[in-house]
Coordinates of C-alpha atoms in Angstrom, one line a residue:
M1 CA -0.3 0.1 0.2
T2 CA 2.7 2.6 0.8
I3 CA 4.5 2.0 -2.5
K4 CA 1.1 2.9 -4.7
K5 CA 1.0 6.0 -2.2
D6 CA 4.2 6.9 -3.2
L7 CA 3.7 6.5 -6.9
L8 CA 0.5 8.5 -6.5
V9 CA 2.2 11.2 -4.7
T10 CA 4.9 11.2 -7.3
A11 CA 2.6 11.5 -10.0
M12 CA 0.9 14.6 -8.4
A13 CA 4.0 16.4 -7.6
L14 CA 5.2 15.8 -11.4
C15 CA 2.0 17.0 -13.1
P16 CA 2.0 21.0 -14.2
A17 CA -0.3 22.9 -12.2
G18 CA -0.5 25.4 -15.4
S19 CA -4.0 25.1 -17.4
Y20 CA -2.8 24.4 -20.8
A21 CA -3.9 22.1 -23.8
L22 CA -2.8 18.6 -22.8
E23 CA -3.1 15.2 -25.0
L24 CA -4.6 12.6 -22.8
L25 CA -3.2 8.9 -23.1
L26 CA -5.3 6.0 -22.4
Q27 CA -3.9 2.5 -24.2
P28 CA -5.5 -0.6 -22.6
D29 CA -3.7 -3.9 -23.6
F30 CA -4.7 -7.3 -23.4
R31 CA -2.6 -10.6 -23.9
L32 CA -3.2 -14.3 -23.7
K33 CA -0.2 -16.8 -23.8
E34 CA -0.3 -20.4 -24.1
R35 CA 3.2 -22.0 -23.3
Y36 CA 4.6 -25.5 -23.2
E37 CA 7.7 -26.3 -21.1
D38 CA 9.5 -29.8 -21.5
N39 CA 12.1 -28.6 -18.4
L40 CA 10.2 -25.7 -16.7
R41 CA 12.6 -26.1 -13.6
M42 CA 15.8 -26.4 -15.6
Q43 CA 16.9 -29.9 -14.3
P44 CA 19.5 -32.1 -15.5
K45 CA 16.9 -34.8 -15.5
P46 CA 13.6 -33.2 -15.8
S47 CA 11.0 -35.0 -13.9
R48 CA 7.9 -33.6 -15.7
D49 CA 6.3 -31.3 -18.4
N50 CA 4.5 -28.1 -17.9
W51 CA 1.5 -26.3 -19.7
I52 CA 1.3 -22.6 -18.6
S53 CA -1.4 -20.2 -19.3
T54 CA -1.0 -16.8 -18.7
V55 CA -3.6 -14.1 -18.8
S56 CA -2.5 -10.4 -19.1
P57 CA -4.5 -7.4 -18.9
S58 CA -2.6 -3.7 -18.7
L59 CA -3.4 -0.1 -18.8
T60 CA -1.3 2.6 -19.9
F61 CA -2.5 6.2 -19.4
G62 CA -1.0 9.7 -18.7
Y63 CA -0.7 12.8 -20.8
L64 CA 1.4 14.6 -23.7
A65 CA 2.2 18.2 -23.3
D66 CA 4.5 20.6 -25.3
D67 CA 7.7 20.5 -22.7
N68 CA 6.7 17.3 -20.6
E69 CA 5.0 14.2 -20.7
L70 CA 4.0 11.8 -18.0
K71 CA 3.4 7.6 -18.6
S72 CA 1.9 5.3 -16.1
S73 CA 1.2 1.9 -16.8
F74 CA -0.3 -1.2 -14.6
R75 CA -0.1 -5.1 -15.7
W76 CA -1.7 -8.0 -14.0
N77 CA -0.3 -11.5 -15.3
E78 CA -2.4 -14.5 -14.0
L79 CA -0.2 -17.6 -14.3
I80 CA -1.7 -20.8 -14.3
Y81 CA 0.3 -24.0 -14.0
H82 CA -1.8 -26.8 -15.0
G83 CA -1.2 -29.8 -12.9
E84 CA 1.3 -27.6 -10.3
S85 CA -1.3 -25.4 -8.9
E86 CA 1.1 -24.9 -6.0
L87 CA 3.2 -22.3 -8.5
D88 CA 0.3 -20.1 -9.4
F89 CA 1.3 -16.7 -9.6
S90 CA -0.5 -13.4 -9.8
E91 CA 2.1 -11.0 -11.0
K92 CA 1.6 -7.0 -10.6
I93 CA 3.8 -4.6 -12.1
A94 CA 3.5 -0.9 -12.0
D95 CA 5.6 1.6 -13.6
I96 CA 5.5 5.7 -13.6
N97 CA 7.7 7.7 -16.0
H98 CA 7.8 11.6 -16.3
L99 CA 9.9 13.7 -19.1
F100 CA 10.5 17.1 -19.3
K101 CA 12.4 19.0 -22.1
G102 CA 13.4 22.6 -21.7
E103 CA 15.5 24.8 -23.8
R104 CA 18.8 23.7 -22.2
F105 CA 17.6 21.1 -19.8
K106 CA 16.3 17.7 -19.5
S107 CA 14.9 15.5 -17.0
D108 CA 13.5 11.8 -16.8
V109 CA 12.4 10.1 -13.9
S110 CA 10.9 6.7 -13.6
A111 CA 9.9 4.7 -10.5
N112 CA 8.7 1.0 -10.8
Y113 CA 7.2 -1.5 -8.1
S114 CA 6.8 -5.4 -9.0
E115 CA 5.6 -8.5 -7.6
E116 CA 6.9 -11.2 -9.7
S117 CA 7.7 -14.9 -10.0
S118 CA 11.0 -16.0 -9.5
I119 CA 10.7 -18.8 -12.2
N120 CA 10.4 -16.0 -14.6
T121 CA 12.9 -13.8 -13.2
Q122 CA 16.1 -15.9 -12.0
L123 CA 17.5 -16.6 -15.1
D124 CA 18.0 -12.9 -16.0
L125 CA 21.0 -10.9 -15.5
T126 CA 20.5 -9.9 -12.0
G127 CA 18.8 -13.7 -11.3
S128 CA 20.8 -16.6 -9.6
G129 CA 19.7 -19.0 -12.4
D130 CA 17.9 -21.1 -9.9
V131 CA 14.3 -21.9 -10.9
Q132 CA 13.5 -24.9 -9.0
T133 CA 10.7 -23.4 -6.8
Q134 CA 8.2 -20.6 -6.8
V135 CA 9.4 -18.0 -4.2
P136 CA 7.7 -14.6 -4.8
K137 CA 9.9 -11.3 -5.6
T138 CA 9.3 -7.9 -4.8
T139 CA 11.1 -4.9 -6.7
R140 CA 11.2 -1.4 -5.9
S141 CA 13.1 1.0 -7.8
I142 CA 13.9 4.6 -8.6
A143 CA 15.8 6.6 -11.4
P144 CA 15.8 10.3 -12.0
N145 CA 18.3 11.4 -14.6
F146 CA 19.1 15.3 -15.4
S147 CA 20.6 16.5 -18.5
F148 CA 22.4 20.0 -19.1
N149 CA 23.3 21.5 -22.5
L150 CA 26.2 23.1 -21.6
T151 CA 26.8 24.5 -25.1
E152 CA 25.4 23.5 -28.6
K153 CA 28.0 20.3 -28.5
D154 CA 28.4 19.9 -25.0
T155 CA 26.0 18.0 -22.5
L156 CA 26.2 17.1 -18.8
Q157 CA 24.1 14.1 -17.5
L158 CA 23.9 13.4 -14.1
G159 CA 21.9 10.2 -12.9
F160 CA 20.6 8.3 -9.5
A161 CA 19.3 4.7 -9.8
Y162 CA 17.9 2.6 -6.4
V163 CA 16.7 -0.5 -6.4
D164 CA 15.7 -3.0 -3.7
V165 CA 14.8 -6.7 -4.1
A166 CA 13.2 -8.8 -1.5
F167 CA 12.2 -12.5 -1.8
N168 CA 9.5 -14.0 0.6
R169 CA 11.5 -17.3 1.2
K170 CA 9.8 -20.2 3.3
P171 CA 11.7 -21.9 5.9
N172 CA 12.1 -24.9 4.3
L173 CA 13.6 -23.7 1.2
T174 CA 16.5 -25.5 -0.6
N175 CA 19.3 -23.4 -1.4
P176 CA 18.0 -20.1 0.0
I177 CA 21.1 -18.1 -0.7
R178 CA 20.1 -18.3 -4.5
Y179 CA 17.0 -16.0 -3.5
S180 CA 19.0 -13.3 -1.3
D181 CA 17.3 -10.1 -0.7
Y182 CA 19.7 -7.1 -2.1
D183 CA 19.6 -3.2 -2.7
N184 CA 21.6 -1.3 -5.0
T185 CA 22.5 2.5 -5.2
Q186 CA 24.5 4.2 -8.0
Y187 CA 25.3 7.9 -8.7
S188 CA 26.8 8.6 -12.2
A189 CA 27.9 11.5 -14.1
T190 CA 28.6 11.7 -18.0
V191 CA 30.3 14.4 -20.2
A192 CA 29.1 14.0 -23.7
H193 CA 30.7 16.1 -27.0
V194 CA 29.2 16.0 -30.4
F195 CA 31.9 16.6 -32.8
T196 CA 30.1 16.1 -36.2
E197 CA 26.7 15.3 -37.3
Q198 CA 27.4 11.2 -37.3
F199 CA 30.0 10.9 -34.4
S200 CA 30.1 11.9 -30.7
A201 CA 31.8 10.7 -27.8
N202 CA 31.5 10.7 -23.9
L203 CA 33.6 10.1 -20.4
T204 CA 31.3 8.5 -17.4
A205 CA 32.2 8.1 -13.7
S206 CA 29.9 6.3 -11.7
Y207 CA 29.8 5.1 -8.1
A208 CA 28.1 2.0 -6.4
E209 CA 27.1 0.3 -3.3
F210 CA 25.6 -2.9 -3.0
S211 CA 24.6 -4.6 0.3
S212 CA 23.1 -8.2 0.1
S213 CA 22.2 -10.6 3.2
N214 CA 20.5 -13.9 4.0
G215 CA 20.3 -14.4 7.3
N216 CA 18.7 -17.8 8.0
I217 CA 20.3 -20.5 5.9
P218 CA 19.9 -24.1 7.2
I219 CA 22.8 -26.2 7.4
E220 CA 23.8 -29.8 8.5
T221 CA 26.9 -31.3 9.8
R222 CA 27.9 -34.6 11.1
I223 CA 30.1 -35.1 14.4
F224 CA 31.3 -38.1 16.2
V225 CA 30.5 -38.5 20.1
Q226 CA 31.5 -41.1 22.3
N227 CA 29.0 -43.8 23.8
G228 CA 30.6 -45.8 26.5
S229 CA 33.5 -47.4 24.4
A230 CA 31.9 -46.9 20.9
I231 CA 32.3 -43.4 18.7
I232 CA 29.0 -43.2 16.8
P233 CA 28.4 -40.2 14.1
I234 CA 25.4 -38.1 14.8
T235 CA 23.9 -35.3 12.2
I236 CA 23.2 -32.0 13.8
T237 CA 21.6 -29.0 11.9
G238 CA 22.1 -25.1 12.4
N239 CA 21.9 -22.3 10.5
Q240 CA 24.3 -20.0 8.6
A241 CA 24.0 -15.9 8.2
Y242 CA 25.8 -14.4 5.2
A243 CA 26.2 -10.7 4.4
Q244 CA 28.1 -8.9 1.6
K245 CA 28.6 -4.9 1.2
S246 CA 30.8 -3.5 -1.6
Q247 CA 31.7 -0.3 -3.2
T248 CA 32.6 0.0 -6.9
L249 CA 34.0 2.9 -8.6
T250 CA 33.8 2.8 -12.6
Y251 CA 35.5 5.5 -15.4
Q252 CA 34.9 4.4 -18.8
A253 CA 35.0 6.2 -22.2
G254 CA 32.4 5.8 -25.2
M255 CA 31.4 6.7 -28.6
Q256 CA 28.5 6.9 -31.1
Y257 CA 29.0 6.6 -34.9
S258 CA 25.9 6.9 -37.2
V259 CA 27.6 5.2 -40.5
N260 CA 24.4 5.9 -42.3
E261 CA 20.9 6.8 -41.8
T262 CA 20.6 2.7 -41.2
T263 CA 23.3 1.8 -39.2
Q264 CA 24.5 2.9 -35.7
I265 CA 27.5 1.7 -33.9
A266 CA 28.4 2.4 -30.0
L267 CA 31.3 1.4 -28.2
S268 CA 32.6 1.9 -24.7
A269 CA 35.2 0.4 -22.3
G270 CA 36.7 1.5 -18.8
L271 CA 38.0 0.1 -15.4
R272 CA 36.2 -0.6 -12.3
N273 CA 37.8 -0.8 -9.0
T274 CA 35.8 -2.9 -6.2
D275 CA 35.9 -3.2 -2.4
T276 CA 34.1 -6.3 -1.2
Q277 CA 33.5 -6.8 2.7
S278 CA 31.7 -10.4 3.1
S279 CA 30.9 -12.2 6.4
S280 CA 29.6 -15.6 7.2
V281 CA 28.2 -16.7 10.6
T282 CA 27.5 -20.4 11.3
R283 CA 25.6 -21.3 14.6
F284 CA 24.9 -24.7 15.9
P285 CA 23.0 -25.3 19.2
G286 CA 25.5 -26.1 22.1
F287 CA 28.4 -25.1 20.2
P288 CA 30.3 -21.8 20.1
T289 CA 29.5 -19.5 17.0
N290 CA 31.5 -19.3 14.3
G291 CA 32.2 -16.4 12.3
I292 CA 34.5 -15.5 9.5
E293 CA 35.2 -12.0 7.9
Q294 CA 37.2 -11.1 4.6
S295 CA 37.5 -8.1 2.7
S296 CA 39.3 -7.9 -0.9
S297 CA 39.8 -4.9 -3.6
T298 CA 39.7 -5.8 -7.2
I299 CA 39.8 -4.0 -10.5
G300 CA 38.1 -5.4 -13.4
H301 CA 37.0 -4.3 -17.2
V302 CA 33.8 -3.0 -18.2
F303 CA 33.1 -2.6 -21.8
S304 CA 29.8 -2.6 -24.4
A305 CA 29.3 -2.5 -28.0
N306 CA 26.0 -2.3 -30.0
L307 CA 25.7 -2.2 -33.7
L308 CA 22.0 -1.3 -35.1
H309 CA 21.1 -1.7 -38.8
A310 CA 17.5 -1.0 -39.9
E311 CA 15.7 -1.1 -43.1
E312 CA 12.1 -1.4 -44.6
W313 CA 12.9 -5.0 -44.9
G314 CA 13.6 -5.6 -40.9
N315 CA 16.3 -4.7 -38.7
F316 CA 18.9 -6.5 -36.6
N317 CA 20.9 -5.5 -33.6
V318 CA 24.3 -7.1 -32.3
S319 CA 25.7 -6.4 -28.9
A320 CA 28.4 -7.7 -26.5
G321 CA 29.1 -6.2 -22.7
Q322 CA 30.9 -6.8 -19.4
Q323 CA 29.3 -5.3 -16.4
L324 CA 29.3 -6.0 -12.5
N325 CA 25.6 -6.1 -11.5
P326 CA 23.9 -7.1 -8.4
A327 CA 22.1 -10.2 -8.0
S328 CA 19.8 -12.2 -6.1
S329 CA 23.1 -14.7 -5.5
G330 CA 24.3 -13.3 -2.2
T331 CA 27.2 -11.5 -4.4
Q332 CA 27.3 -9.3 -7.3
N333 CA 28.1 -10.8 -10.3
Q334 CA 30.4 -10.3 -13.0
S335 CA 28.6 -10.5 -16.3
T336 CA 29.8 -11.1 -19.8
S337 CA 27.0 -11.4 -22.6
F338 CA 26.3 -11.6 -26.3
G339 CA 23.2 -10.9 -27.9
L340 CA 21.5 -10.7 -31.4
R341 CA 18.5 -9.5 -32.1
G342 CA 17.0 -9.6 -35.6
K343 CA 13.2 -9.0 -37.4
Y344 CA 12.5 -9.5 -41.2
N345 CA 9.3 -8.6 -42.9
L346 CA 8.0 -11.3 -45.0
S347 CA 4.7 -9.2 -46.0
E348 CA 3.1 -6.3 -45.0
R349 CA 1.3 -8.2 -42.1
L350 CA 3.7 -11.2 -41.6
S351 CA 7.3 -11.1 -40.1
T352 CA 9.9 -13.6 -38.7
G353 CA 12.5 -12.7 -36.0
L354 CA 15.3 -14.4 -33.7
N355 CA 16.4 -13.5 -30.4
A356 CA 19.7 -15.0 -29.0
S357 CA 21.9 -14.4 -26.2
Y358 CA 24.5 -15.9 -24.3
L359 CA 25.5 -15.4 -20.7
I360 CA 28.8 -15.9 -18.5
S361 CA 27.9 -14.8 -14.7
E362 CA 30.8 -15.2 -12.2
G363 CA 30.1 -14.3 -8.6
Q364 CA 32.2 -11.8 -6.8
S365 CA 32.8 -12.3 -3.1
T366 CA 36.0 -12.9 -0.8
L367 CA 34.2 -16.2 0.3
S368 CA 35.2 -19.1 -2.3
S369 CA 32.4 -21.5 -1.5
V370 CA 29.9 -18.6 -2.1
S371 CA 31.7 -17.0 -5.1
T372 CA 31.9 -20.2 -7.1
S373 CA 28.8 -21.9 -6.5
N374 CA 26.7 -19.5 -8.6
N375 CA 29.2 -19.4 -11.6
R376 CA 27.3 -20.3 -14.4
T377 CA 26.6 -19.9 -18.5
Y378 CA 23.1 -19.5 -20.0
L379 CA 22.2 -19.8 -23.4
S380 CA 18.9 -18.9 -25.1
V381 CA 17.6 -18.8 -28.6
T382 CA 14.1 -18.0 -29.7
P383 CA 12.9 -17.9 -33.4
N384 CA 9.5 -16.3 -33.8
L385 CA 6.7 -15.9 -36.3
R386 CA 4.2 -12.7 -35.8
W387 CA 0.9 -12.2 -37.8
R388 CA -0.6 -8.9 -37.7
W389 CA -4.2 -10.2 -37.9
T390 CA -5.7 -6.7 -37.8
N391 CA -4.7 -3.1 -36.8
D392 CA -5.7 -4.3 -33.1
I393 CA -4.5 -8.3 -33.1
D394 CA -1.2 -9.8 -32.9
L395 CA -0.4 -13.6 -33.0
D396 CA 2.9 -14.6 -32.2
L397 CA 4.3 -18.1 -32.2
S398 CA 7.8 -18.7 -30.7
Y399 CA 10.2 -21.5 -29.7
T400 CA 12.7 -21.3 -27.3
Y401 CA 15.8 -23.3 -26.8
R402 CA 17.6 -23.0 -23.3
D403 CA 20.8 -24.2 -22.1
R404 CA 22.1 -23.6 -18.3
T405 CA 25.4 -24.8 -16.8
Y406 CA 26.9 -24.5 -13.3
E407 CA 30.3 -24.7 -13.4
A408 CA 31.3 -26.0 -10.3
L409 CA 28.6 -28.6 -10.1
N410 CA 29.6 -29.5 -13.5
Q411 CA 25.7 -29.5 -14.0
T412 CA 24.2 -28.7 -17.5
S413 CA 20.3 -28.7 -18.0
I414 CA 18.6 -28.1 -21.1
G415 CA 14.9 -26.7 -21.9
N416 CA 12.6 -26.4 -24.8
S417 CA 9.5 -24.5 -24.9
I418 CA 6.9 -23.5 -27.2
Q419 CA 4.6 -20.4 -26.9
L420 CA 1.4 -18.8 -28.8
Q421 CA 0.5 -15.3 -27.8
F422 CA -2.9 -13.5 -28.6
S423 CA -2.5 -9.7 -28.0
Y424 CA -5.3 -7.1 -28.3
Q425 CA -4.4 -3.4 -28.1
P426 CA -7.6 -1.2 -29.2
Q427 CA -6.8 1.7 -31.4
I428 CA -8.2 4.6 -29.1
N429 CA -8.2 8.2 -30.1
R430 CA -6.7 10.5 -27.9
Q431 CA -8.6 13.3 -26.4
V432 CA -7.1 16.8 -26.6
K433 CA -8.3 19.2 -23.9

């Protein structure tokens, strides 16, 4: 309830008080998805297959003015797992964004609140890769950004981003450290210069603080006790608390180059310095508490590369990058990713496409048992076919191949899925007041 009030207050504060012409925005949307998965939980040897139905209504509303606009959206995803009702979930995703454009000043403020399924999010860049069970995930974020035109060719950009992620973990959850709460705060400043209409360059400095904790991880160990003249083994249970904090300073330089009207290239590269403090506390009833604290300082690389080409027949985008990002694995992850997206228009209403990505994720912790346990690679390839049935209705058919490998466990899991999506977005005329 608090976050909803915060979003409402933000919206009221961002709305202009003046009485001038506004173009009201109201856009409903409805989607129905039917998906078949042969390995939903990404197990080495799947125990069953799944059929999932998703009913997804949404509404986007706001206004458009000469110098500013406000857009808000709310989407409800009702996930129905046929034959496994314990996985059923109601996702709620709310977004708000305000954009202001002045003569020399621009601001862009966005906020998000979401309650999502861990099965749908844990394979993402900020996840741990574990989709064995359904754990509710709540995310709150806000990101204001400001841009100042110092001269006709020079721009200063200041940014702030905060994200808070929490999981509703059950006491008997397996591998609870893979569902760790975390928050991340980042400050950034960018200076950009336009050399020509085709070429520009920039310098960026950013500072980020990451914090993660998981305070009740059940563990077991075996001890040997003497019973008369015999020594017998006994298994005892306890719990472990784990926490990590880190501070990262990043410097990078970038450039954007327009080869022509249809092709654009963006490149950036830099260095990061990360200070990390990790702690682990182990408790067994009747035994002294065992605590470990370690810290480290590391230097790493960051880079990104992006090629975009678009024509009347379609478009394609090739990307690669490496960054240090927050994650629900109890640590920050160094992620190296490669992506390919393409679309080809077969006719005016029929198109085909391909989305492919490859991720190398490496945990960054001073405790080796934690940093290596979640190191993984993840490959996803999705060809699709889209038919524009009418101006309001789209039909999408897609197939997805997934391959996830945990390096420390030498464990590879492969999954295949087929999805059919029906989308209805009525064409509503905007009203001008």
